[in-house]
Amino acid sequence: MEHLPPPAEELALLDRELVQLDTRRVQLLNRRSWLLSVLQQQTAPLPPFPAHRAPQPAGRYSAPLRPGGPGRAAPPRSAQNVLLSLGGLLLIIAAIAFTLVSWGAMGIGGRSAVLAAVTVGALVAPAVLLKRGLSSTAEALAALALVLTVLDAYALHAVAAPGADGLVFAAVASAVLAMGWAGYGLALGRLRLPLPAAVVAGQLPLVLWAWAAGAPVLAFGWALLVTAAADGAVALWGKGLAVRVTAGAGAAVTGLLALLLGLVRSVSADGPLSAAGPGCLLLAGAAVALFGAWRARREFALVAGCLSGLAALAAVGGVLRTAVPQDWSVVAYLVCAVVLLAALRARVPRHAERGVLTAAGMVVAGAVLWALPPVAAVLLGPMSLLTDVWSGAPDGVRAAMGVSVPWSGMAASPVVLAVVTGVLGVAHRYGPARVAGTPGAPVTSGAGWRGAAAAGGLCLGWAALLVLPAALDAGYVPAVVVEMVLVAALLAVAVRGLSGAAAVSLSGVTVTAMVCALAGSAAVGVLSLAAEPATYAVFGTLLVLFVGAAVRSRVTAVRAVFACVAVLCGIVVASASGTSLGLAAYEGAPVVLAVPAVTVLLGFRLRGGPVGAAVELTGAFGAVIAVVMAVPDAPFLALVLALCGVLAGGTAVRPDRRRIAGYLSAVLFVAATWVRLAASEVSVPEAYTLPVTVPALVVGVLRRRRDPAASSWTAYGPGLAATLVPSLFAAWADPDWVRPLLLGLVALVITLAGARFRLQALLLLGGAVLALVALHELAPYVVQVAGALPRWLPPALAGVLLLVVGATYEQRLRDARRLRDALGRMR
């Protein structure tokens, strides 16, 4: 057993250890800063370690660190490398100038002797320098030697074979230089430049040969592909990191160019025979990339496998594309991608397999994107019917889309979506173990893929069936029926995942079914507006479906969504019924209020909660629509406002809705009174409002006696507003002075009463009316005075006011807070 000290002793021990670590850290940071300054200056020798006696904890840092000794690092050689690089560069420039400019001043023997001697010397010198340990100087001279060999080749062509074809000579010279530099680099293994330079030179021979021979595009592709294969071999088995990196970069560039040339020729081919040649090039490129993926590391294997899969798909799909109509070319590539997915059972390394899988997935995703525009047209196209409701059912469903879609060229869209749906279904059934790793991987590791595949398959399958009537140019009625059946099926899928006592969460399939059902219901609802019978049939069916889905669901949020959609469908049916009865828009507003009335009753039945609140809010939206419909006719607007007040009053019976619905009911009743008075052109509104205000104030007094904690807004607000607001409008329109005077006196009395009895409603309503009356009376004089003042005076006064307010901002803020608190304490 280990001895554990008491907590107090262990705490003290830990504190001492932390102090020692902090001291040591400060010492090392100081030393590091000093070393950085020395490395930047490079002027002074390293002094001894600064004296600092650190605590001596037991451990590996008991002795201070000192520079020097056997482990002292060699001084940096950056300056040496810079000098050598500059020297080698100058020599290279001098050699080029000598070869190109001063060549003609010497005879053939002298020129050959000088250049050969310099080249041989530059090639031999690095070997001698390496034996003496001067590796940097050897690298600089080796770089000079490589450039001199290029100049030798140029001189040989200019003097010995001036009539030879330049491209052919360049191809041969680049091949000879590549082999020579490779042998030179292998002979002097410590040099780092010759072997990468040989790899760079090796990129040119085949391409230059094809150029010199005037070869077709495919020949260039094969030359690039063979070069890429050789680069890949060097990248896998080459000597040194620099050689492998250079070869890998060369393989990537030449290989991509070869595949790009093959793809361009394959896409532009007009027959199977003309597409076979590019297909062979692409297949060969796929084999090279797959072999590289087989032997490469993880990241490179993934990229190489993806390239291999894309090349194979382009090769086979390019041939199949020429055998089908042009509009079905995407289907040809998609079929190839599906076959490639099915062929992944072969023994391929896991990362390469994932790369091939990624390539097939990219092709499948591209096909889906190609097929989406018709789906968007079916969903959004019927929006044009909103401006021409009930204009008559069109002959075909395409006529109701209202958008320009080349349907003849998009006939393959449902097929593409259906094929991808099948692929996702197979992936849902068999795919997770393969995607997650080896065939023996646990199924739970691919549970996320299974859910995603199921959700994606459901969405794309729905999209395929949705766009099928438009692709086949079916009639209007069959298209509406198909879309309604799809909505019903999606709701059934969603309800199946949400029914039962254990349904407490949403799966991907359930959410997808819900979203697709909502989108499909919106699309078919707008599409049904073309004909009156279709509108009633569609929205009535949707009402029944969403009510049933809301009843069967056990998830609260989903029930609320379904219930809201059902209420919206009821609002549409009610609005349509008013139009069918021949009523004007404002005359049909009371009919629309039948739906909010039903939602009020449902609120009682549901006893609040999220679902009840959502239903009531959606019903309130229907009431707002009814009010907007009644705006053109003032008497009907007053009637609709009064009916809304009745509904709000009925909602206020419930204790949990009493506060909000009660205020709303009072506001609606008062607004209905004002609108009615304005519609009747009443010039003395007090004769109609005072009989309402007096009993209301009496009821408010009785309410306050029974419940002193009741708010003054509830007790007195509706009664006072019923008279003060219409009188205020009448006073503003009255050119005489009697009405404003009387209204101002009444408002003053109400304001003083509110201040005396600390009643917020009386104080604010009376004060607001009094201020507006005073503004009305003083407005002519203010306008007269403003016209007599200089133009510069109002801005100056505003500036002074802002300065004063800014200087006393804190005091004004405290005054505003005190006023707010005082008003808050009032009833």
mmCIF file of N, CA and C in Angstrom, residues 489-584:
data_model
loop_
_atom_site.group_PDB
_atom_site.id
_atom_site.type_symbol
_atom_site.label_atom_id
_atom_site.label_comp_id
_atom_site.label_asym_id
_atom_site.label_seq_id
_atom_site.Cartn_x
_atom_site.Cartn_y
_atom_site.Cartn_z
ATOM 1 N N ALA A 489 -50.010 9.217 -48.870
ATOM 2 C CA ALA A 489 -49.027 8.175 -48.557
ATOM 3 C C ALA A 489 -47.928 8.712 -47.636
ATOM 4 N N LEU A 490 -47.452 9.917 -47.881
ATOM 5 C CA LEU A 490 -46.421 10.495 -47.014
ATOM 6 C C LEU A 490 -46.936 10.723 -45.606
ATOM 7 N N LEU A 491 -48.157 11.194 -45.479
ATOM 8 C CA LEU A 491 -48.725 11.358 -44.142
ATOM 9 C C LEU A 491 -48.862 10.017 -43.430
ATOM 10 N N ALA A 492 -49.190 8.974 -44.194
ATOM 11 C CA ALA A 492 -49.268 7.643 -43.579
ATOM 12 C C ALA A 492 -47.906 7.191 -43.078
ATOM 13 N N VAL A 493 -46.858 7.456 -43.854
ATOM 14 C CA VAL A 493 -45.515 7.095 -43.414
ATOM 15 C C VAL A 493 -45.123 7.885 -42.166
ATOM 16 N N ALA A 494 -45.431 9.182 -42.174
ATOM 17 C CA ALA A 494 -45.083 10.011 -41.018
ATOM 18 C C ALA A 494 -45.849 9.577 -39.778
ATOM 19 N N VAL A 495 -47.138 9.300 -39.946
ATOM 20 C CA VAL A 495 -47.951 8.908 -38.788
ATOM 21 C C VAL A 495 -47.518 7.546 -38.274
ATOM 22 N N ARG A 496 -47.117 6.676 -39.162
ATOM 23 C CA ARG A 496 -46.652 5.354 -38.718
ATOM 24 C C ARG A 496 -45.423 5.471 -37.823
ATOM 25 N N GLY A 497 -44.547 6.424 -38.125
ATOM 26 C CA GLY A 497 -43.369 6.624 -37.282
ATOM 27 C C GLY A 497 -43.659 7.415 -36.030
ATOM 28 N N LEU A 498 -44.843 8.047 -35.955
ATOM 29 C CA LEU A 498 -45.161 8.897 -34.801
ATOM 30 C C LEU A 498 -46.244 8.316 -33.917
ATOM 31 N N SER A 499 -46.907 7.262 -34.353
ATOM 32 C CA SER A 499 -47.976 6.687 -33.553
ATOM 33 C C SER A 499 -47.411 5.699 -32.557
ATOM 34 N N GLY A 500 -48.171 5.428 -31.560
ATOM 35 C CA GLY A 500 -47.738 4.511 -30.513
ATOM 36 C C GLY A 500 -47.220 5.257 -29.304
ATOM 37 N N ALA A 501 -47.268 4.593 -28.192
ATOM 38 C CA ALA A 501 -46.875 5.237 -26.934
ATOM 39 C C ALA A 501 -45.379 5.480 -26.860
ATOM 40 N N ALA A 502 -44.574 4.740 -27.622
ATOM 41 C CA ALA A 502 -43.122 4.866 -27.520
ATOM 42 C C ALA A 502 -42.556 5.906 -28.462
ATOM 43 N N ALA A 503 -43.402 6.554 -29.265
ATOM 44 C CA ALA A 503 -42.910 7.534 -30.229
ATOM 45 C C ALA A 503 -42.655 8.853 -29.522
ATOM 46 N N VAL A 504 -41.418 9.111 -29.183
ATOM 47 C CA VAL A 504 -41.068 10.343 -28.468
ATOM 48 C C VAL A 504 -40.052 11.174 -29.244
ATOM 49 N N SER A 505 -39.484 10.654 -30.327
ATOM 50 C CA SER A 505 -38.485 11.391 -31.092
ATOM 51 C C SER A 505 -38.786 11.236 -32.575
ATOM 52 N N LEU A 506 -38.125 12.068 -33.359
ATOM 53 C CA LEU A 506 -38.338 12.085 -34.800
ATOM 54 C C LEU A 506 -37.137 11.458 -35.498
ATOM 55 N N SER A 507 -37.396 10.507 -36.381
ATOM 56 C CA SER A 507 -36.340 9.923 -37.188
ATOM 57 C C SER A 507 -36.205 10.691 -38.490
ATOM 58 N N GLY A 508 -35.121 10.401 -39.224
ATOM 59 C CA GLY A 508 -34.913 11.084 -40.493
ATOM 60 C C GLY A 508 -36.011 10.782 -41.493
ATOM 61 N N VAL A 509 -36.483 9.549 -41.518
ATOM 62 C CA VAL A 509 -37.556 9.184 -42.443
ATOM 63 C C VAL A 509 -38.839 9.932 -42.103
ATOM 64 N N THR A 510 -39.137 10.048 -40.806
ATOM 65 C CA THR A 510 -40.355 10.737 -40.398
ATOM 66 C C THR A 510 -40.307 12.213 -40.765
ATOM 67 N N VAL A 511 -39.180 12.852 -40.480
ATOM 68 C CA VAL A 511 -39.040 14.274 -40.821
ATOM 69 C C VAL A 511 -39.123 14.473 -42.325
ATOM 70 N N THR A 512 -38.461 13.600 -43.089
ATOM 71 C CA THR A 512 -38.520 13.715 -44.547
ATOM 72 C C THR A 512 -39.939 13.542 -45.055
ATOM 73 N N ALA A 513 -40.656 12.570 -44.516
ATOM 74 C CA ALA A 513 -42.050 12.366 -44.928
ATOM 75 C C ALA A 513 -42.905 13.589 -44.595
ATOM 76 N N MET A 514 -42.670 14.186 -43.419
ATOM 77 C CA MET A 514 -43.437 15.380 -43.046
ATOM 78 C C MET A 514 -43.157 16.537 -44.000
ATOM 79 N N VAL A 515 -41.881 16.796 -44.253
ATOM 80 C CA VAL A 515 -41.508 17.923 -45.123
ATOM 81 C C VAL A 515 -42.049 17.722 -46.534
ATOM 82 N N CYS A 516 -41.895 16.510 -47.052
ATOM 83 C CA CYS A 516 -42.403 16.245 -48.404
ATOM 84 C C CYS A 516 -43.928 16.350 -48.446
ATOM 85 N N ALA A 517 -44.591 15.895 -47.397
ATOM 86 C CA ALA A 517 -46.056 15.999 -47.364
ATOM 87 C C ALA A 517 -46.502 17.458 -47.345
ATOM 88 N N LEU A 518 -45.822 18.286 -46.553
ATOM 89 C CA LEU A 518 -46.179 19.712 -46.515
ATOM 90 C C LEU A 518 -45.919 20.383 -47.853
ATOM 91 N N ALA A 519 -44.753 20.086 -48.465
ATOM 92 C CA ALA A 519 -44.456 20.683 -49.771
ATOM 93 C C ALA A 519 -45.440 20.197 -50.831
ATOM 94 N N GLY A 520 -45.745 18.912 -50.825
ATOM 95 C CA GLY A 520 -46.691 18.390 -51.802
ATOM 96 C C GLY A 520 -48.092 18.931 -51.607
ATOM 97 N N SER A 521 -48.510 19.105 -50.348
ATOM 98 C CA SER A 521 -49.844 19.662 -50.103
ATOM 99 C C SER A 521 -49.931 21.106 -50.576
ATOM 100 N N ALA A 522 -48.863 21.881 -50.370
ATOM 101 C CA ALA A 522 -48.863 23.261 -50.864
ATOM 102 C C ALA A 522 -48.936 23.288 -52.387
ATOM 103 N N ALA A 523 -48.159 22.410 -53.049
ATOM 104 C CA ALA A 523 -48.154 22.396 -54.513
ATOM 105 C C ALA A 523 -49.507 21.984 -55.075
ATOM 106 N N VAL A 524 -50.086 20.927 -54.546
ATOM 107 C CA VAL A 524 -51.372 20.483 -55.079
ATOM 108 C C VAL A 524 -52.488 21.455 -54.697
ATOM 109 N N GLY A 525 -52.353 22.119 -53.552
ATOM 110 C CA GLY A 525 -53.354 23.120 -53.190
ATOM 111 C C GLY A 525 -53.363 24.284 -54.151
ATOM 112 N N VAL A 526 -52.185 24.792 -54.484
ATOM 113 C CA VAL A 526 -52.123 25.899 -55.444
ATOM 114 C C VAL A 526 -52.564 25.421 -56.826
ATOM 115 N N LEU A 527 -52.203 24.186 -57.201
ATOM 116 C CA LEU A 527 -52.609 23.655 -58.501
ATOM 117 C C LEU A 527 -54.128 23.525 -58.602
ATOM 118 N N SER A 528 -54.783 23.247 -57.489
ATOM 119 C CA SER A 528 -56.238 23.075 -57.515
ATOM 120 C C SER A 528 -56.987 24.389 -57.698
ATOM 121 N N LEU A 529 -56.302 25.529 -57.558
ATOM 122 C CA LEU A 529 -56.994 26.813 -57.706
ATOM 123 C C LEU A 529 -57.385 27.100 -59.143
ATOM 124 N N ALA A 530 -56.987 26.248 -60.080
ATOM 125 C CA ALA A 530 -57.370 26.466 -61.472
ATOM 126 C C ALA A 530 -58.856 26.221 -61.695
ATOM 127 N N ALA A 531 -59.482 25.357 -60.893
ATOM 128 C CA ALA A 531 -60.895 25.031 -61.086
ATOM 129 C C ALA A 531 -61.596 24.997 -59.735
ATOM 130 N N GLU A 532 -62.837 25.439 -59.708
ATOM 131 C CA GLU A 532 -63.587 25.502 -58.448
ATOM 132 C C GLU A 532 -63.815 24.126 -57.836
ATOM 133 N N PRO A 533 -64.286 23.123 -58.589
ATOM 134 C CA PRO A 533 -64.472 21.799 -57.964
ATOM 135 C C PRO A 533 -63.176 21.219 -57.425
ATOM 136 N N ALA A 534 -62.078 21.429 -58.153
ATOM 137 C CA ALA A 534 -60.796 20.907 -57.686
ATOM 138 C C ALA A 534 -60.383 21.564 -56.379
ATOM 139 N N THR A 535 -60.670 22.845 -56.219
ATOM 140 C CA THR A 535 -60.307 23.537 -54.978
ATOM 141 C C THR A 535 -61.010 22.918 -53.785
ATOM 142 N N TYR A 536 -62.327 22.718 -53.899
ATOM 143 C CA TYR A 536 -63.062 22.124 -52.776
ATOM 144 C C TYR A 536 -62.621 20.682 -52.517
ATOM 145 N N ALA A 537 -62.415 19.927 -53.597
ATOM 146 C CA ALA A 537 -62.028 18.526 -53.418
ATOM 147 C C ALA A 537 -60.652 18.421 -52.770
ATOM 148 N N VAL A 538 -59.693 19.206 -53.249
ATOM 149 C CA VAL A 538 -58.329 19.093 -52.737
ATOM 150 C C VAL A 538 -58.239 19.584 -51.305
ATOM 151 N N PHE A 539 -58.729 20.798 -51.049
ATOM 152 C CA PHE A 539 -58.587 21.341 -49.696
ATOM 153 C C PHE A 539 -59.472 20.619 -48.687
ATOM 154 N N GLY A 540 -60.607 20.130 -49.125
ATOM 155 C CA GLY A 540 -61.404 19.319 -48.204
ATOM 156 C C GLY A 540 -60.703 18.018 -47.836
ATOM 157 N N THR A 541 -60.109 17.368 -48.837
ATOM 158 C CA THR A 541 -59.366 16.134 -48.558
ATOM 159 C C THR A 541 -58.148 16.407 -47.686
ATOM 160 N N LEU A 542 -57.436 17.488 -47.978
ATOM 161 C CA LEU A 542 -56.277 17.838 -47.146
ATOM 162 C C LEU A 542 -56.691 18.122 -45.718
ATOM 163 N N LEU A 543 -57.838 18.771 -45.543
ATOM 164 C CA LEU A 543 -58.329 19.034 -44.185
ATOM 165 C C LEU A 543 -58.548 17.736 -43.419
ATOM 166 N N VAL A 544 -59.175 16.774 -44.069
ATOM 167 C CA VAL A 544 -59.420 15.485 -43.409
ATOM 168 C C VAL A 544 -58.109 14.754 -43.128
ATOM 169 N N LEU A 545 -57.196 14.767 -44.105
ATOM 170 C CA LEU A 545 -55.937 14.046 -43.921
ATOM 171 C C LEU A 545 -55.116 14.628 -42.774
ATOM 172 N N PHE A 546 -54.985 15.941 -42.719
ATOM 173 C CA PHE A 546 -54.145 16.536 -41.672
ATOM 174 C C PHE A 546 -54.816 16.457 -40.306
ATOM 175 N N VAL A 547 -56.136 16.513 -40.262
ATOM 176 C CA VAL A 547 -56.814 16.301 -38.970
ATOM 177 C C VAL A 547 -56.560 14.884 -38.476
ATOM 178 N N GLY A 548 -56.680 13.905 -39.374
ATOM 179 C CA GLY A 548 -56.400 12.530 -38.969
ATOM 180 C C GLY A 548 -54.962 12.335 -38.548
ATOM 181 N N ALA A 549 -54.034 12.940 -39.271
ATOM 182 C CA ALA A 549 -52.615 12.819 -38.899
ATOM 183 C C ALA A 549 -52.354 13.466 -37.548
ATOM 184 N N ALA A 550 -52.988 14.608 -37.274
ATOM 185 C CA ALA A 550 -52.802 15.259 -35.980
ATOM 186 C C ALA A 550 -53.363 14.423 -34.841
ATOM 187 N N VAL A 551 -54.477 13.746 -35.087
ATOM 188 C CA VAL A 551 -55.079 12.913 -34.034
ATOM 189 C C VAL A 551 -54.230 11.687 -33.756
ATOM 190 N N ARG A 552 -53.652 11.071 -34.802
ATOM 191 C CA ARG A 552 -52.887 9.841 -34.628
ATOM 192 C C ARG A 552 -51.475 10.073 -34.094
ATOM 193 N N SER A 553 -50.925 11.248 -34.305
ATOM 194 C CA SER A 553 -49.556 11.498 -33.892
ATOM 195 C C SER A 553 -49.454 11.605 -32.379
ATOM 196 N N ARG A 554 -48.278 11.185 -31.829
ATOM 197 C CA ARG A 554 -48.038 11.267 -30.394
ATOM 198 C C ARG A 554 -46.927 12.255 -30.041
ATOM 199 N N VAL A 555 -46.357 12.896 -31.031
ATOM 200 C CA VAL A 555 -45.325 13.904 -30.796
ATOM 201 C C VAL A 555 -45.993 15.268 -30.826
ATOM 202 N N THR A 556 -45.812 16.044 -29.785
ATOM 203 C CA THR A 556 -46.553 17.294 -29.621
ATOM 204 C C THR A 556 -46.263 18.281 -30.736
ATOM 205 N N ALA A 557 -44.996 18.463 -31.072
ATOM 206 C CA ALA A 557 -44.645 19.441 -32.105
ATOM 207 C C ALA A 557 -45.257 19.060 -33.454
ATOM 208 N N VAL A 558 -45.231 17.780 -33.772
ATOM 209 C CA VAL A 558 -45.792 17.336 -35.052
ATOM 210 C C VAL A 558 -47.305 17.491 -35.050
ATOM 211 N N ARG A 559 -47.939 17.192 -33.948
ATOM 212 C CA ARG A 559 -49.396 17.395 -33.859
ATOM 213 C C ARG A 559 -49.749 18.851 -34.074
ATOM 214 N N ALA A 560 -48.940 19.750 -33.496
ATOM 215 C CA ALA A 560 -49.204 21.180 -33.668
ATOM 216 C C ALA A 560 -49.073 21.589 -35.130
ATOM 217 N N VAL A 561 -48.049 21.077 -35.801
ATOM 218 C CA VAL A 561 -47.856 21.422 -37.222
ATOM 219 C C VAL A 561 -49.018 20.916 -38.060
ATOM 220 N N PHE A 562 -49.382 19.664 -37.882
ATOM 221 C CA PHE A 562 -50.494 19.103 -38.658
ATOM 222 C C PHE A 562 -51.797 19.844 -38.367
ATOM 223 N N ALA A 563 -52.034 20.181 -37.111
ATOM 224 C CA ALA A 563 -53.264 20.901 -36.765
ATOM 225 C C ALA A 563 -53.297 22.283 -37.399
ATOM 226 N N CYS A 564 -52.166 22.968 -37.418
ATOM 227 C CA CYS A 564 -52.110 24.290 -38.054
ATOM 228 C C CYS A 564 -52.399 24.197 -39.542
ATOM 229 N N VAL A 565 -51.829 23.199 -40.210
ATOM 230 C CA VAL A 565 -52.097 23.029 -41.640
ATOM 231 C C VAL A 565 -53.575 22.735 -41.873
ATOM 232 N N ALA A 566 -54.179 21.944 -41.014
ATOM 233 C CA ALA A 566 -55.610 21.664 -41.146
ATOM 234 C C ALA A 566 -56.432 22.938 -41.002
ATOM 235 N N VAL A 567 -56.074 23.803 -40.061
ATOM 236 C CA VAL A 567 -56.799 25.067 -39.892
ATOM 237 C C VAL A 567 -56.644 25.938 -41.136
ATOM 238 N N LEU A 568 -55.431 25.995 -41.695
ATOM 239 C CA LEU A 568 -55.226 26.775 -42.915
ATOM 240 C C LEU A 568 -56.082 26.239 -44.062
ATOM 241 N N CYS A 569 -56.184 24.921 -44.176
ATOM 242 C CA CYS A 569 -57.049 24.347 -45.214
ATOM 243 C C CYS A 569 -58.508 24.741 -44.981
ATOM 244 N N GLY A 570 -58.924 24.761 -43.713
ATOM 245 C CA GLY A 570 -60.286 25.201 -43.416
ATOM 246 C C GLY A 570 -60.512 26.659 -43.776
ATOM 247 N N ILE A 571 -59.515 27.507 -43.564
ATOM 248 C CA ILE A 571 -59.644 28.925 -43.939
ATOM 249 C C ILE A 571 -59.830 29.063 -45.444
ATOM 250 N N VAL A 572 -59.056 28.269 -46.220
ATOM 251 C CA VAL A 572 -59.195 28.329 -47.678
ATOM 252 C C VAL A 572 -60.589 27.876 -48.106
ATOM 253 N N VAL A 573 -61.100 26.811 -47.497
ATOM 254 C CA VAL A 573 -62.433 26.315 -47.850
ATOM 255 C C VAL A 573 -63.493 27.361 -47.519
ATOM 256 N N ALA A 574 -63.357 28.005 -46.355
ATOM 257 C CA ALA A 574 -64.333 29.031 -45.969
ATOM 258 C C ALA A 574 -64.279 30.224 -46.926
ATOM 259 N N SER A 575 -63.071 30.650 -47.294
ATOM 260 C CA SER A 575 -62.956 31.770 -48.240
ATOM 261 C C SER A 575 -63.556 31.405 -49.588
ATOM 262 N N ALA A 576 -63.297 30.179 -50.049
ATOM 263 C CA ALA A 576 -63.836 29.755 -51.338
ATOM 264 C C ALA A 576 -65.360 29.654 -51.303
ATOM 265 N N SER A 577 -65.912 29.244 -50.167
ATOM 266 C CA SER A 577 -67.372 29.127 -50.083
ATOM 267 C C SER A 577 -68.035 30.489 -50.208
ATOM 268 N N GLY A 578 -67.440 31.541 -49.624
ATOM 269 C CA GLY A 578 -68.015 32.877 -49.792
ATOM 270 C C GLY A 578 -68.013 33.311 -51.238
ATOM 271 N N THR A 579 -66.925 32.999 -51.952
ATOM 272 C CA THR A 579 -66.871 33.349 -53.369
ATOM 273 C C THR A 579 -67.883 32.549 -54.174
ATOM 274 N N SER A 580 -68.058 31.276 -53.837
ATOM 275 C CA SER A 580 -69.037 30.447 -54.556
ATOM 276 C C SER A 580 -70.466 30.934 -54.335
ATOM 277 N N LEU A 581 -70.745 31.536 -53.187
ATOM 278 C CA LEU A 581 -72.075 32.065 -52.904
ATOM 279 C C LEU A 581 -72.330 33.400 -53.584
ATOM 280 N N GLY A 582 -71.368 33.902 -54.336
ATOM 281 C CA GLY A 582 -71.540 35.165 -55.027
ATOM 282 C C GLY A 582 -71.338 36.384 -54.161
ATOM 283 N N LEU A 583 -70.713 36.209 -53.023
ATOM 284 C CA LEU A 583 -70.486 37.328 -52.115
ATOM 285 C C LEU A 583 -69.214 38.060 -52.500
ATOM 286 N N ALA A 584 -69.236 39.352 -52.249
ATOM 287 C CA ALA A 584 -68.013 40.115 -52.428
ATOM 288 C C ALA A 584 -67.007 39.721 -51.354
#
